[in-house]
Short mmCIF file of C-alpha atoms in Angstrom, two decimals:
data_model
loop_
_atom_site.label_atom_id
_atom_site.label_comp_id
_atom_site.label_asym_id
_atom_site.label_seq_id
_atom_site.Cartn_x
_atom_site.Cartn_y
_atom_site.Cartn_z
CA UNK A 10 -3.14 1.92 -7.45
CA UNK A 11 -0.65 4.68 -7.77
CA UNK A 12 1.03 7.39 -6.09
CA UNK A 13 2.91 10.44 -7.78
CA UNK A 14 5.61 10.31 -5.77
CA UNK A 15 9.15 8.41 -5.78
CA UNK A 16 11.77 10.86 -5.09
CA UNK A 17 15.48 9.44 -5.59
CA UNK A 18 16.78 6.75 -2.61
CA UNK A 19 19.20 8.37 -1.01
CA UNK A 20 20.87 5.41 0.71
CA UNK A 21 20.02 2.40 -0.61
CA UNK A 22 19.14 -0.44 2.23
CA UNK A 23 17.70 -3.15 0.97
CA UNK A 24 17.91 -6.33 0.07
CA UNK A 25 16.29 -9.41 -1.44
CA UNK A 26 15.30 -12.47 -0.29
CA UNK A 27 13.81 -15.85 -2.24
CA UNK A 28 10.54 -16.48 -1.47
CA UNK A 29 9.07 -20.28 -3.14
CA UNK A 30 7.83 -18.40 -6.45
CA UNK A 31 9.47 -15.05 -6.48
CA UNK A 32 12.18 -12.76 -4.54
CA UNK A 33 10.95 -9.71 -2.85
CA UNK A 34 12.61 -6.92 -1.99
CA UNK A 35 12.29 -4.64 1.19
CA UNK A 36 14.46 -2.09 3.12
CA UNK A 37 15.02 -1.79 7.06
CA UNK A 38 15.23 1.38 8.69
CA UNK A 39 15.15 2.10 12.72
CA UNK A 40 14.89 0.11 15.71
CA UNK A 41 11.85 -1.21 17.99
CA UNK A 42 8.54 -2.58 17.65
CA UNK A 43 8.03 -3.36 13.25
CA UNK A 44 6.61 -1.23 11.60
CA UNK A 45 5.32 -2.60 7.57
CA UNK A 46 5.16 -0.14 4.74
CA UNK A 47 3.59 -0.99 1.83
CA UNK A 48 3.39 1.03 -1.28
CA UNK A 49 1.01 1.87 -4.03
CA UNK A 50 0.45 0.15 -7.52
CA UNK A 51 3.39 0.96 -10.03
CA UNK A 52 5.12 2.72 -6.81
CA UNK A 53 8.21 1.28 -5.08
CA UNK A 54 10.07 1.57 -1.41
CA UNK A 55 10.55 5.22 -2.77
CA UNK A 56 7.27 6.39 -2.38
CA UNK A 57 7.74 6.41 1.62
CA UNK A 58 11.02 8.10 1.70
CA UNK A 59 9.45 11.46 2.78
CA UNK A 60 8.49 9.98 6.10
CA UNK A 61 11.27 7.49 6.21
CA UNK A 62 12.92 9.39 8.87
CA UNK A 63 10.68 10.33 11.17
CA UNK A 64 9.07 6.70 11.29
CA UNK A 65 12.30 5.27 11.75
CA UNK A 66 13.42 7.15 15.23
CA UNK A 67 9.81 5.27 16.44
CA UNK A 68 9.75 1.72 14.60
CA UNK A 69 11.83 -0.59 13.08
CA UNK A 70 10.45 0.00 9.35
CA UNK A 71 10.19 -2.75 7.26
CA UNK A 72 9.47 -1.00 3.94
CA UNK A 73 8.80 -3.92 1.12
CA UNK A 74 7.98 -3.72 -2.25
CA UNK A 75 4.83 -5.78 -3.61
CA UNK A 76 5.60 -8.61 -6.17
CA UNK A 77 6.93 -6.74 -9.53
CA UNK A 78 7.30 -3.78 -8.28
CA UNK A 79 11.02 -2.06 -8.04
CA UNK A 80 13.35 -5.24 -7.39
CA UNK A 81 10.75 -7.47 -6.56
CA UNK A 82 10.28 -10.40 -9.02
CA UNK A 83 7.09 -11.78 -10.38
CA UNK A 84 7.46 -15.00 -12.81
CA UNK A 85 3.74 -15.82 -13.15
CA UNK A 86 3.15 -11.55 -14.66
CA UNK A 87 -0.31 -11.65 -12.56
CA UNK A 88 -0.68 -9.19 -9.90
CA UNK A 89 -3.75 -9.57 -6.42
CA UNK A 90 -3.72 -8.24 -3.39
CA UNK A 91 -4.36 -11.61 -2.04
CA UNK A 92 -1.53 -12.99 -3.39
CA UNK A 93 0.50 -9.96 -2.77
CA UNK A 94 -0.41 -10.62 0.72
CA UNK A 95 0.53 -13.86 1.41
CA UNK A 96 4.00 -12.87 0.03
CA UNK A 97 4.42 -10.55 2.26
CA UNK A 98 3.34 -12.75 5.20
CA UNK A 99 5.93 -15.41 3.79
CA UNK A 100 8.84 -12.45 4.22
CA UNK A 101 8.07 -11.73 7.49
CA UNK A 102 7.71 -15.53 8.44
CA UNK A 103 11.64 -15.40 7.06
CA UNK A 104 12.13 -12.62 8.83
CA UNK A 105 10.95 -14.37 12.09
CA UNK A 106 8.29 -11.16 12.52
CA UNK A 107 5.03 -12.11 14.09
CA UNK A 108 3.32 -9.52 15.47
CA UNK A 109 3.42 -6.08 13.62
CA UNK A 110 1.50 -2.54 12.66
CA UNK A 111 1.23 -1.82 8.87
CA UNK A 112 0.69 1.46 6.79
CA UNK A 113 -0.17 0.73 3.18
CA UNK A 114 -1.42 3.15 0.37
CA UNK A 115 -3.66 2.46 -2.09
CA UNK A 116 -2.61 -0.98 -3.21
CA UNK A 117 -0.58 -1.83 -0.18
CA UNK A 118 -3.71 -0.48 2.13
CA UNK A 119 -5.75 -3.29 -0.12
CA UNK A 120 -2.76 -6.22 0.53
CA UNK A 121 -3.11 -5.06 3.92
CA UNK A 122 -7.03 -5.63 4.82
CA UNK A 123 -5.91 -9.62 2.94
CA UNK A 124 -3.39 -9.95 5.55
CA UNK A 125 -6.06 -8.49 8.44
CA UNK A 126 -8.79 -10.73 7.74
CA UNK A 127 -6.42 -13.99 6.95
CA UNK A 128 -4.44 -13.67 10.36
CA UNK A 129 -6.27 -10.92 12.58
CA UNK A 130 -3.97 -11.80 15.41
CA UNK A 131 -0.93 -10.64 13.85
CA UNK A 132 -1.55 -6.81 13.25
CA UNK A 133 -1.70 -4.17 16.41
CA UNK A 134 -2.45 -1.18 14.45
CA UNK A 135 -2.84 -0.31 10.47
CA UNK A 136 -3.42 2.77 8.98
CA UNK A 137 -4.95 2.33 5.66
CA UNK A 138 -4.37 5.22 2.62
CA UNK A 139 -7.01 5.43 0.10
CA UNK A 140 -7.93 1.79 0.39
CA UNK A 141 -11.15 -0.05 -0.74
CA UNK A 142 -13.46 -2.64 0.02
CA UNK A 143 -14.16 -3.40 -3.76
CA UNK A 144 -13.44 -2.00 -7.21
CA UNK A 145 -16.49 0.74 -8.09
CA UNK A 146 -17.29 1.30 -11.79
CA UNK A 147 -15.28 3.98 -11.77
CA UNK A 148 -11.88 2.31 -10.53
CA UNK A 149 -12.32 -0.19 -13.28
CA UNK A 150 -12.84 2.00 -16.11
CA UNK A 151 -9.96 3.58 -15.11
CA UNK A 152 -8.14 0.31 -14.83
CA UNK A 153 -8.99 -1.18 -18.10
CA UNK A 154 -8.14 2.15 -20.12
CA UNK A 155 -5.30 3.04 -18.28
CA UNK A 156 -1.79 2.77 -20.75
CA UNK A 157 1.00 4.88 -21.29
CA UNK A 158 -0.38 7.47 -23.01
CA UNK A 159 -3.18 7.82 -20.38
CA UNK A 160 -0.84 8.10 -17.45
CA UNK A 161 -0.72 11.75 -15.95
CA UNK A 162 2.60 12.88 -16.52
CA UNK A 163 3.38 12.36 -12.55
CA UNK A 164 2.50 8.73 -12.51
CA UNK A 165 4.70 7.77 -15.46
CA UNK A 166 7.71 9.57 -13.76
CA UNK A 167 7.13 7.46 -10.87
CA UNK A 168 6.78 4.30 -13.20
CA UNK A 169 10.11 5.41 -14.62
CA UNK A 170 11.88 5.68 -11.51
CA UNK A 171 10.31 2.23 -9.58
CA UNK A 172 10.74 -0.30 -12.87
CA UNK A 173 14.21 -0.86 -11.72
CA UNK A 174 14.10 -3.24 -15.07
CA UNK A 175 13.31 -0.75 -17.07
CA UNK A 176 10.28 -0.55 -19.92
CA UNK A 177 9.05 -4.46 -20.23
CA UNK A 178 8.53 -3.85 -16.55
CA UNK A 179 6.58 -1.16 -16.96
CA UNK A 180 4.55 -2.95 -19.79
CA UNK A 181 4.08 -5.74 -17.52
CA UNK A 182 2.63 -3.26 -14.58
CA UNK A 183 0.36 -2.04 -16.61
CA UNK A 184 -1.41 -5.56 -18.24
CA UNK A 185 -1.56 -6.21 -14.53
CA UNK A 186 -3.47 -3.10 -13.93
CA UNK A 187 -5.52 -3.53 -16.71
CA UNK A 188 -6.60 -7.25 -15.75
CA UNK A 189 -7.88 -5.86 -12.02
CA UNK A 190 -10.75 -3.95 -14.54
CA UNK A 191 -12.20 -7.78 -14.68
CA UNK A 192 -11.49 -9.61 -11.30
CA UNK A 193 -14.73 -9.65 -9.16
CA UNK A 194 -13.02 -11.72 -6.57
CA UNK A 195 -9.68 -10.04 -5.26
CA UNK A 196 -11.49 -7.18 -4.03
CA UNK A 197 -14.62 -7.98 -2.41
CA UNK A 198 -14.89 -7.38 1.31
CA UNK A 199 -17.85 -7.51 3.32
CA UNK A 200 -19.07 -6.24 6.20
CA UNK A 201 -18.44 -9.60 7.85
CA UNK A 202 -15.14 -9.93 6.82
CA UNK A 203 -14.01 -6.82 7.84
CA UNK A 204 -15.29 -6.94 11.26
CA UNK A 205 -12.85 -9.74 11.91
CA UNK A 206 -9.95 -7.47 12.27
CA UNK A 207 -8.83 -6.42 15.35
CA UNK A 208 -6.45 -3.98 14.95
CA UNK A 209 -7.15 -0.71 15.74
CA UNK A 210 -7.41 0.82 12.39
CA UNK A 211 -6.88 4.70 11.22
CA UNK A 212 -8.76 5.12 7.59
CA UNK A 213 -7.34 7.85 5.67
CA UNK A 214 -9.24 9.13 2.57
CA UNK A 215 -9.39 12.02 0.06
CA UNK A 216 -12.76 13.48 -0.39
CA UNK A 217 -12.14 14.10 -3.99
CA UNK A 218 -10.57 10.24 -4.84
CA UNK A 219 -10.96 9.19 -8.16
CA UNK A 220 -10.77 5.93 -7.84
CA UNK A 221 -13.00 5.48 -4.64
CA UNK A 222 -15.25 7.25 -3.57
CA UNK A 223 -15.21 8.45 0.01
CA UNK A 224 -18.39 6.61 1.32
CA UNK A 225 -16.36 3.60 0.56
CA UNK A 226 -13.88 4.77 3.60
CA UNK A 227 -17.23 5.76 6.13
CA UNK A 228 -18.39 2.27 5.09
CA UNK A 229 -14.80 0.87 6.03
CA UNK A 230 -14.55 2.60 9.12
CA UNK A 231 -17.69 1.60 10.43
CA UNK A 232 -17.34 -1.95 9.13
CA UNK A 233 -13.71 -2.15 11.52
CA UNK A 234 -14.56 -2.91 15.15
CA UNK A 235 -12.17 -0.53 16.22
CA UNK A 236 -11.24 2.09 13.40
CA UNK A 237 -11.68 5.72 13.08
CA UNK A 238 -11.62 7.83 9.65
CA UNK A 239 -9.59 11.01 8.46
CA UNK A 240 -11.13 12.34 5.83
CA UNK A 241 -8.98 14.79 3.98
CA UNK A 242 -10.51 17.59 2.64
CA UNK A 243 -10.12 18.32 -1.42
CA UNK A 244 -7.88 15.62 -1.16
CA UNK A 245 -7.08 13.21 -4.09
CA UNK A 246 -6.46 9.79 -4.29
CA UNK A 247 -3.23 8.90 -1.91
CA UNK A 248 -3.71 12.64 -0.60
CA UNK A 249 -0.79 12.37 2.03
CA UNK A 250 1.95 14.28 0.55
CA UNK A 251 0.85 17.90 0.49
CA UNK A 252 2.62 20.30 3.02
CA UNK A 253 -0.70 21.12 4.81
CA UNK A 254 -1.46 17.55 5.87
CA UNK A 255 0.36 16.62 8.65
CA UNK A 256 0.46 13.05 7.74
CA UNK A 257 3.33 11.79 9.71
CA UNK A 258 2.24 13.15 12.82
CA UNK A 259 -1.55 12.55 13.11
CA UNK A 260 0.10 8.01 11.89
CA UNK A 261 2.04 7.77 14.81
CA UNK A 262 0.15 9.68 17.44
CA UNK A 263 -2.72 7.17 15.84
CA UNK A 264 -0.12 3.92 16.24
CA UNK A 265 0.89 5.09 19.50
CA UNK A 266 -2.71 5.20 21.04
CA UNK A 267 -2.02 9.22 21.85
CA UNK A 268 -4.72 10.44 19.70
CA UNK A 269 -7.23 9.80 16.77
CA UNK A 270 -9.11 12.01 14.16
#
């Protein structure tokens, strides 16, 4: 899912490296304990940069982008979270990280609960940004129309600036998109599953998401042994970037254990 927001790098720091099927791309910023950012649907490493900097005097950030998105390849033109998951897991194998905390939005808060349920043991913390246990009626009409034209004018700036090859990538973005309208199986979590995760777990959700709606984030945070919720109020989907929410703050007191919502 995407975020309106991809301001311009202004030091690029990444690099690429070959996974079996595709190369993904991811930047490195700070020293200390990792620290995995993943991004929204269309988005890129961009969409973090406005809390690059004050993550980075904490963690050592691994910021990656998901398979197809900005530099990252993807042969095959199908997009999961699963799968988009176990890439991610086969980066930091190469890597050689093992244990880590995680902040996703949107689609990299849905890649993240893959990676929580498939290897619990590997995650300390993870705050999740207008994520979802499964794809509501709503999400998928939205999915299945969504095109070019249809785009608010934010989200196809931010397409613009993350295709780093240009307009088929953006094409190929969207089909992806459009195909999650009809997959019952990449996004179905259940209560179950979800209370196999043991890292402690901040939820973070607008109450005015269009995509999902907030009882999906009470029923995550109750379906986490040990996760809390921040519900932001009038907030949209992603709702992280306004001046009056103190987002950066409120993660790492959360990822530090010094306070919760």
């Amino acid at each position: 899912m995407a975020t309106n927001y991809a301001p311009q790098p202004l030091h690029p720091r990444g690099q690429t490296i070959a996974l079996p099927h595709l190369e993904l791309y991811y930047e490195e910023y700070g020293v200390g304990q990792p620290l995995l950012l993943l991004h929204g649907f269309g988005g890129c490493a961009q969409n973090w940069l406005p809390f690059t900097a004050e993550l980075a005097a904490h963690y050592r950030l691994l910021v990656v982008e998901l398979r197809g998105h900005g530099y990252s390849t993807n042969p095959d033109n199908v997009f999961t979270h699963r799968d988009a998951a176990r890439d991610v897991f086969q980066l930091l194998d190469k890597l050689g990280v093992a244990r880590f905390s995680a902040m996703g939005m949107s689609s990299g808060a849905m890649t993240l609960l893959h990676m929580a349920t498939s290897a619990p043991q590997r995650l300390e913390a993870l705050v999740l940004v207008s994520a979802t246990t499964h794809f509501p009626a709503q999400a998928r009409a939205i999915m299945r129309g969504a095109s070019w034209r249809t785009l608010p004018h934010p989200v196809q700036e931010m397409y613009r600036e993350c295709a780093k090859r240009g307009e088929a990538q953006v094409q190929a973005l969207l089909s992806q998109f459009n195909a999650l309208a009809d997959n019952e199986d990449d996004m179905a979590f259940t209560p179950e599953q979800l209370a196999t995760i043991t890292a402690r777990t901040l939820v973070v959700h607008g109450d005015r998401d269009r995509f999902f709606p907030v009882a999906i984030a009470v029923t995550l945070s109750r379906a986490i042994p040990e996760a809390t919720v921040w519900i932001i109020a009038s907030g949209e989907h992603v709702p992280i970037y306004e001046a009056t929410v103190s987002f950066t703050d409120t993660a790492l007191r959360f990822l530090k254990g010094l306070a919760r919502q």
